XYZ file of C-alpha atoms in Angstrom:
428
model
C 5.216 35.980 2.515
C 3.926 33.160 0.246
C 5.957 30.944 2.634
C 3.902 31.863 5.535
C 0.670 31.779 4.023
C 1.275 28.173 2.280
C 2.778 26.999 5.570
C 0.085 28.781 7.813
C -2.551 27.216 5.703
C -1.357 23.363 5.843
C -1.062 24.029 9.400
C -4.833 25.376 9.761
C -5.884 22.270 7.910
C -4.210 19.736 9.763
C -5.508 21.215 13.166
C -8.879 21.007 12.247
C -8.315 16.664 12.627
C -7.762 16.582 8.551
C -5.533 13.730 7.095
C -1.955 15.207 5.972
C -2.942 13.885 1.958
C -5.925 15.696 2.203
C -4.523 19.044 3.915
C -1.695 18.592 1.373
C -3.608 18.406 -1.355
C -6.377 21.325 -0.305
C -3.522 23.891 0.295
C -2.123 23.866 -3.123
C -5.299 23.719 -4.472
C -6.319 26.914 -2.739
C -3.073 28.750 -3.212
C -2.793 27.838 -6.831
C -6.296 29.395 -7.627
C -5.972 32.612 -5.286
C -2.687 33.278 -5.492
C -1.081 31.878 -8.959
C -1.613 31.849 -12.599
C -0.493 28.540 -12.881
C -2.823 26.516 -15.480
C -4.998 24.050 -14.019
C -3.722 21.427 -16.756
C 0.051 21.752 -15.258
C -1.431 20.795 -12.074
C -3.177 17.900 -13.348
C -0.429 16.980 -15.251
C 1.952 16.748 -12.174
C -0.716 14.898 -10.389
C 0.580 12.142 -12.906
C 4.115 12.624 -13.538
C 4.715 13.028 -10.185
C 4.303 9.419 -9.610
C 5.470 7.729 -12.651
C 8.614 7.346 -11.146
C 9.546 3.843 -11.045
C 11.344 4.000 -7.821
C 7.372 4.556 -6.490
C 6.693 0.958 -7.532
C 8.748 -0.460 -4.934
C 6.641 0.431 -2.209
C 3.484 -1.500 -2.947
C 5.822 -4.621 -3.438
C 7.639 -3.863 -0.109
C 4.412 -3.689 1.845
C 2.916 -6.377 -0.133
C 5.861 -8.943 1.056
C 6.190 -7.494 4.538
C 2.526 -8.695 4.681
C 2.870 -12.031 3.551
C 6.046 -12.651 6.003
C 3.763 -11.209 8.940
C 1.172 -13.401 8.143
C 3.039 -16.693 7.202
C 5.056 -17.832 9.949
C 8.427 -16.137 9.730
C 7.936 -13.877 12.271
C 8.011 -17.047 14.646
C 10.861 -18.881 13.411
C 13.423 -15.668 13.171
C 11.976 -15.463 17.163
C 13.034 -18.538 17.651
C 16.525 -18.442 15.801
C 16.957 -15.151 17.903
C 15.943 -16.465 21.371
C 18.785 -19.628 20.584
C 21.434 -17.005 20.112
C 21.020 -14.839 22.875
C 18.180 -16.010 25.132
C 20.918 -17.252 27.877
C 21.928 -13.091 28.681
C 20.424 -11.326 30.926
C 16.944 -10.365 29.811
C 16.918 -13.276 27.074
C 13.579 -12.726 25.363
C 14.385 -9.420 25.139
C 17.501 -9.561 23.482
C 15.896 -11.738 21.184
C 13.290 -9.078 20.922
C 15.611 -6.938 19.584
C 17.489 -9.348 17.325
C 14.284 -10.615 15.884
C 13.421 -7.247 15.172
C 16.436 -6.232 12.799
C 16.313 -9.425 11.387
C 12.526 -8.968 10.590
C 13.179 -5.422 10.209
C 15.868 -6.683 6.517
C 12.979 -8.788 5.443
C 9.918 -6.228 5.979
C 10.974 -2.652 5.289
C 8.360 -1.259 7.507
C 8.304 -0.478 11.383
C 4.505 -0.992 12.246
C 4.913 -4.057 10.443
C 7.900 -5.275 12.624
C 6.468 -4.251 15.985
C 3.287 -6.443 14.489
C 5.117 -9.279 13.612
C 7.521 -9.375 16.797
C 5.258 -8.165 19.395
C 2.471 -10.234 19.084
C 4.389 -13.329 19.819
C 7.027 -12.221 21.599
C 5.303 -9.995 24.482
C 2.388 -12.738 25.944
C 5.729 -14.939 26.291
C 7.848 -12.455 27.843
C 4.706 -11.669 30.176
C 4.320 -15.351 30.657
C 8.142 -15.635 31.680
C 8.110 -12.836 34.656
C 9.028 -9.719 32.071
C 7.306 -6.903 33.716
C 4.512 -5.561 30.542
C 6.509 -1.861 29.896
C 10.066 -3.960 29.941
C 8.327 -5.762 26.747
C 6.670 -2.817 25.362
C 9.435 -0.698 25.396
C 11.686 -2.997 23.507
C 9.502 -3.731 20.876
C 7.721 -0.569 20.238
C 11.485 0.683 19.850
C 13.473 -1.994 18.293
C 10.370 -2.190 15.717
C 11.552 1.251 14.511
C 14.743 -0.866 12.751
C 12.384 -1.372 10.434
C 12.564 1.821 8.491
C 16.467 1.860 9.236
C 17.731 -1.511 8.211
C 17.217 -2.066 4.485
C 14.837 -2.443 2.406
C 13.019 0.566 3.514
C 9.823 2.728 2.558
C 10.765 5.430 4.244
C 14.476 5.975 1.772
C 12.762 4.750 -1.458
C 10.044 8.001 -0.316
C 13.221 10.334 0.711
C 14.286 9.022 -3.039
C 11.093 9.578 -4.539
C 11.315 13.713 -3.345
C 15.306 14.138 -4.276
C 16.252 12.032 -6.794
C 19.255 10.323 -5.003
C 19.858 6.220 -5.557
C 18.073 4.136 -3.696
C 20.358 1.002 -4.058
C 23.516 3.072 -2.059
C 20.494 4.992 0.432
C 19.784 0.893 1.217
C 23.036 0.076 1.478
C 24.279 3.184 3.651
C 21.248 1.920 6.005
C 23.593 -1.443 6.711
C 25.946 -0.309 9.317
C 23.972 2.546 11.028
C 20.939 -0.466 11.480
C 23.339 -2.520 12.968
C 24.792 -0.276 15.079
C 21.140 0.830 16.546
C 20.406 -2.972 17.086
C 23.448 -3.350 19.155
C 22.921 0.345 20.993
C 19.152 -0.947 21.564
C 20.592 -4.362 22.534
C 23.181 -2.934 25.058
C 20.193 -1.022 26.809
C 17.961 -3.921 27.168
C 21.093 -5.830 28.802
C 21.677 -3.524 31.466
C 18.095 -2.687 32.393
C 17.671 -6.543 32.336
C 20.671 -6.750 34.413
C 20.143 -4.093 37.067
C 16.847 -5.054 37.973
C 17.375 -9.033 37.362
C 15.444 -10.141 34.617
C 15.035 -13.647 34.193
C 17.444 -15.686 31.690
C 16.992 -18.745 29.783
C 18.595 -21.748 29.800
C 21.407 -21.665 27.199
C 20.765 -23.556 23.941
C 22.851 -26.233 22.603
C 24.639 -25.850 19.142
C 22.576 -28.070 18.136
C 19.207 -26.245 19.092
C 21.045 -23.531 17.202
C 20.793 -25.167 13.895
C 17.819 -26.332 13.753
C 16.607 -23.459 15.035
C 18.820 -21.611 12.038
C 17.264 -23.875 9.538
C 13.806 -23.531 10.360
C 14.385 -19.993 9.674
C 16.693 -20.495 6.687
C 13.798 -19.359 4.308
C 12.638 -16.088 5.859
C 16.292 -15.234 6.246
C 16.963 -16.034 2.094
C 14.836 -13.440 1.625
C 17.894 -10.708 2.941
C 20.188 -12.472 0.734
C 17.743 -12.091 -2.456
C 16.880 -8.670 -1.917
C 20.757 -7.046 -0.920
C 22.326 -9.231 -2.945
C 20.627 -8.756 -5.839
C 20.792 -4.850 -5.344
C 24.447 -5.247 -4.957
C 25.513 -7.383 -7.507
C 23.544 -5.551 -10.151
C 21.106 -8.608 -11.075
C 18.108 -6.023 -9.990
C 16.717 -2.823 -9.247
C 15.620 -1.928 -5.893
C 12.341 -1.930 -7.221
C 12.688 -4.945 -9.125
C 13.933 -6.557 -5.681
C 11.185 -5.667 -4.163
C 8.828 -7.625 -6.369
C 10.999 -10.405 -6.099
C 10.571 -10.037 -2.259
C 7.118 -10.308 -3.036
C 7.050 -13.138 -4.981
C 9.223 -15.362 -2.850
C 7.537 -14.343 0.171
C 4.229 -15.575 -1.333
C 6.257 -18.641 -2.428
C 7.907 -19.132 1.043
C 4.452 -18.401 3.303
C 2.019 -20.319 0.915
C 3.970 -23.339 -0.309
C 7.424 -24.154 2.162
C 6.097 -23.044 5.649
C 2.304 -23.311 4.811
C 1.202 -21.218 7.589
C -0.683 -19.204 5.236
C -3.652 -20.941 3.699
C -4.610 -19.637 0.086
C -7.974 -18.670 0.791
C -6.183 -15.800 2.901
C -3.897 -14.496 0.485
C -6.816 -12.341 -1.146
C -6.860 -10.395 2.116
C -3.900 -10.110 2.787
C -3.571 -8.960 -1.222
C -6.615 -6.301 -0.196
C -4.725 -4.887 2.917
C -1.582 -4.628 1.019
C -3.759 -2.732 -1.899
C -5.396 -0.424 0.956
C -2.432 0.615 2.557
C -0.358 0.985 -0.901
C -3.282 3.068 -2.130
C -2.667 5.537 1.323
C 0.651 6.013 0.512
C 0.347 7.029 -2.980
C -2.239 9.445 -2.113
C -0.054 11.206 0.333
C 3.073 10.979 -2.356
C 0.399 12.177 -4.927
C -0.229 15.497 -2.960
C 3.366 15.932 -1.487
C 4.371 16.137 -5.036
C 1.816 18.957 -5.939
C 2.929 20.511 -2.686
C 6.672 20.358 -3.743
C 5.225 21.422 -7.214
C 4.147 24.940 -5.472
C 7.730 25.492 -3.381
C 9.906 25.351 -6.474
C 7.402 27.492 -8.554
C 7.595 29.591 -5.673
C 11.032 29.291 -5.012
C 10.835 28.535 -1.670
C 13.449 26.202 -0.915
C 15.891 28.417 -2.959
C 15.202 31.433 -1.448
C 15.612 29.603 2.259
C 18.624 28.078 1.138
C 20.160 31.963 0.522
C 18.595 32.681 3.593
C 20.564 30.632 5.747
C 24.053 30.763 3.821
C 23.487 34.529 4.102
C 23.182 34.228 7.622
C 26.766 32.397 7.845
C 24.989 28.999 9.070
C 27.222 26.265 9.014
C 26.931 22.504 8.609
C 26.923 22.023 12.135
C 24.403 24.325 13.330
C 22.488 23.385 10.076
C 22.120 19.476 11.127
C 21.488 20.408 14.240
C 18.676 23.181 13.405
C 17.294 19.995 10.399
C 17.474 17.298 13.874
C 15.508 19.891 15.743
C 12.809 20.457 13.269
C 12.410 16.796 12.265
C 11.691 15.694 15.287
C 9.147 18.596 16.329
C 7.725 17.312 12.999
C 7.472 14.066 14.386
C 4.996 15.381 17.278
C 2.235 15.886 14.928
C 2.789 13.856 11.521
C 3.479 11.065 10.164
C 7.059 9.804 8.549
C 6.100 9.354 5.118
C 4.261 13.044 5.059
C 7.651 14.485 6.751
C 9.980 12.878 4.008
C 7.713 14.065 1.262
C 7.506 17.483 2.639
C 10.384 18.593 4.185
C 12.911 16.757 1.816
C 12.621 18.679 -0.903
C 12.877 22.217 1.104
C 15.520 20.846 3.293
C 17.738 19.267 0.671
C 18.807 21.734 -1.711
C 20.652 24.101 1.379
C 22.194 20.540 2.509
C 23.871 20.359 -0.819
C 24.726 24.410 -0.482
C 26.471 23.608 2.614
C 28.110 20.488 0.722
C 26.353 17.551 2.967
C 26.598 14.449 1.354
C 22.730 13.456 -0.177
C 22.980 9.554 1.411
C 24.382 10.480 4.818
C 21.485 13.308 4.990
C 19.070 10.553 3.896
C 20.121 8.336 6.386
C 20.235 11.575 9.030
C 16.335 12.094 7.932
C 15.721 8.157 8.344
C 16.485 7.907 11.960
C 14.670 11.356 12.586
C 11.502 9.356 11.359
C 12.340 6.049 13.811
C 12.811 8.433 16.939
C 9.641 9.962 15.761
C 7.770 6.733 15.345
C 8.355 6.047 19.193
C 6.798 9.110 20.901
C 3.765 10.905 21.316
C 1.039 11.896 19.935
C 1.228 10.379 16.638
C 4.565 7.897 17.255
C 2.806 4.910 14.960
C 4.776 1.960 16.921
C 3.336 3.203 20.303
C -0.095 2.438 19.086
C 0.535 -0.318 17.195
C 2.247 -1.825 20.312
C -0.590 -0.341 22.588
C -2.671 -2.156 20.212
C -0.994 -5.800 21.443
C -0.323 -4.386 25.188
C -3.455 -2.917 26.327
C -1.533 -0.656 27.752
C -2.172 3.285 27.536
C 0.046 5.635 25.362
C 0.847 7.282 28.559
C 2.264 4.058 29.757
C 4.286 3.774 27.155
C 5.593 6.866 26.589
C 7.061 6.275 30.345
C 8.036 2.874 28.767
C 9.856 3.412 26.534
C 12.199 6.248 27.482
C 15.141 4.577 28.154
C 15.461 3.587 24.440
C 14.120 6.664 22.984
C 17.342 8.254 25.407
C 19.551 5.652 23.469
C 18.042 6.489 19.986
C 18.762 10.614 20.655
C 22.324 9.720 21.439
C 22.689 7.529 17.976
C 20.987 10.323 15.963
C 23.600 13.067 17.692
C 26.556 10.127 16.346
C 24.585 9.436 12.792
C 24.601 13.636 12.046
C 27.840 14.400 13.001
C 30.149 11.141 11.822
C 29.730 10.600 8.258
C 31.647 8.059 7.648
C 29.240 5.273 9.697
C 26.590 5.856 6.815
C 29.202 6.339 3.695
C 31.988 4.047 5.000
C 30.018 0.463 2.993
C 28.087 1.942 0.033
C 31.831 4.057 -0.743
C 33.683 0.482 0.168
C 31.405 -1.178 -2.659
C 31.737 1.360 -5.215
C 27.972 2.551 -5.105
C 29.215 6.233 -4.514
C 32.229 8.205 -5.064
């Protein structure tokens, strides 16, 4: 009963047009002095503790570098790296599309970001070189979404935030599965480039190739300083990720000079801004969570459904199913923060390893990043098109098809998401 009326409530909220924080935040407000007898100075208390993590500090740091390499030139160079390697297949820009994309995507650890970074260079060229505009828009918008996938990502250190599970072996279970989804993105682009004979470019010379490899040499460090430092145990993950910032500054400001340093206090300000979001929504998501265990909610759910002889099979498929109806109407960072910590405790019931289910959750959120009404990459990439969300939704289909057939492999193999962070030692 408390279920429903917490549940119905949020709902109510968010109809009325309210941000997700602020819904968040106003249910557990109104159910804790209705309905409770919890003290007020608990819940002001967890207001506090509840982000004093230090896993939280990573994000700011991660969204403060992302924004440096968007702004300083590196965007343009891995594009050009990419477009050497494969620009000779069919549909050459957009191969490189998508290869610029994970690359960007191991540097960045957001998707907007990515489709920001990639798209508004790569799509007026594509345009420019005969690519019909919803070819372009529906490989970015989609390949964009490697951003949360590939590590580092905002999206795991959030899932890590609400269930306490490592982000070092969540980034490196992201590895394989990222790579995989480049190539199954990559694959699709091919053959629609193919079938309806999208131009090619001329192939590069090996030459070409390394210059074209050094220019980008700097940008692409940046994968080698953050994993590598994870890996070997010199850092945290959220020590790496001010090191990311750090050397991102370093590499925008002072190697490639693309960014002047009159411009790094906005780019500081919009990195503050959209930190500041974030934490608000973790803020209230953490009260939220603060009223299901007091409640008992996710235990009580959890008997529910072993009583009711569910399996792990039916399970994943009934968590795929509600993720991405979540998807329709919010926002991945609100999902993780919400639905994590109800979902997760009847995932470890049912024995489901807590990195593959991570990394199940993590490609929930990029299939729900590329459809409507609230997929974030369509209107960023709408946003550099000029084209409709309607338009795009029709655009990108083919890929969104590709991504549904990846999540169906990512739920119910294992091993693609365990096989490297169990090969390095990072779990048991």
């Amino acid at each position: 009963m408390n279920a429903a009326i917490i549940f119905g409530l949020l709902l109510a909220l968010m109809l009325t047009g309210m941000p997700i924080s602020i819904s968040l935040g106003l249910t557990v407000l109104t159910f804790l002095f209705t309905m409770t007898h919890v003290p007020i100075e608990s819940v002001a208390l967890k207001l506090f503790t509840g982000i004093e993590k230090f896993e939280i500090m990573a994000i700011p740091f991660f969204i403060l570098a992302g924004n440096f390499l968007t702004h300083g030139g590196v965007a343009r160079r891995m594009i050009n790296f990419a477009t050497s390697m494969v620009g000779h297949w069919h549909g050459g820009l957009g191969m490189a599309g998508v290869l610029a994309c994970a690359l960007f995507a191991a540097v960045s650890g957001s998707s907007p970001a990515t489709v920001v970074a990639i798209g508004s260079i790569l799509l007026p060229a594509m345009v420019k070189q005969g690519f019909p505009n919803r070819f372009g828009a529906g490989v970015i918008a989609t390949s964009g979404a490697l951003g949360i996938l590939i590590p580092p990502s905002i999206v795991m250190v959030m899932y890590s935030v609400a269930t306490n599970t490592s982000v070092g072996a969540l980034f490196m279970a992201g590895v394989v599965p990222g790579l995989m989804l480049a190539a199954f993105l990559g694959a699709t682009t091919w053959y629609r480039a193919w079938k309806n004979g999208y131009p090619r470019m001329p192939k590069a010379t090996w030459g070409q190739r390394g210059k074209a490899l050094r220019d980008s040499i700097w940008g692409l460090m940046l994968i080698v300083v953050v994993m590598g430092g994870i890996y070997t145990g010199v850092f945290t993950p959220t020590e790496a990720a001010a090191m990311a910032a750090v050397y991102a500054f370093f590499v925008a400001v002072f190697v490639y000079r693309d960014m002047p340093l009159k411009r790094v206090p906005k780019v500081l300000m919009d990195s503050a801004n959209m930190s500041a979001m974030l934490l608000y929504i973790i803020t209230n998501a953490v009260l939220f969570s603060f009223i299901m265990t007091n409640e008992n909610i996710p235990q009580i759910l959890a008997e529910w459904l072993l009583d009711k002889g569910l399996g792990q099979i039916t399970f994943l498929l009934a968590v795929n199913v509600l993720l991405l109806l979540a998807g329709n109407v919010m926002e991945p960072s609100s999902i993780v923060l919400i639905m994590a910590p109800i979902l997760f405790p009847v995932a470890m019931k049912l024995g489901i390893d807590p990195i593959h289910f991570g990394i199940l959750i993590t490609v929930n959120m990029e299939v729900g990043m590329c459809h409507p009404p609230v997929g974030l990459n369509l209107y960023v990439a709408s946003g550099i098109t000029k084209m409709g969300i309607t338009e795009l939704t029709v655009a990108v289909w083919p890929w969104l098809l590709t991504m549904l057939v990846f999540l169906v492999l990512i739920t119910y193999v294992p091993w693609i998401s365990l096989w490297l962070p169990k090969t390095l030692g990072m779990i048991s």
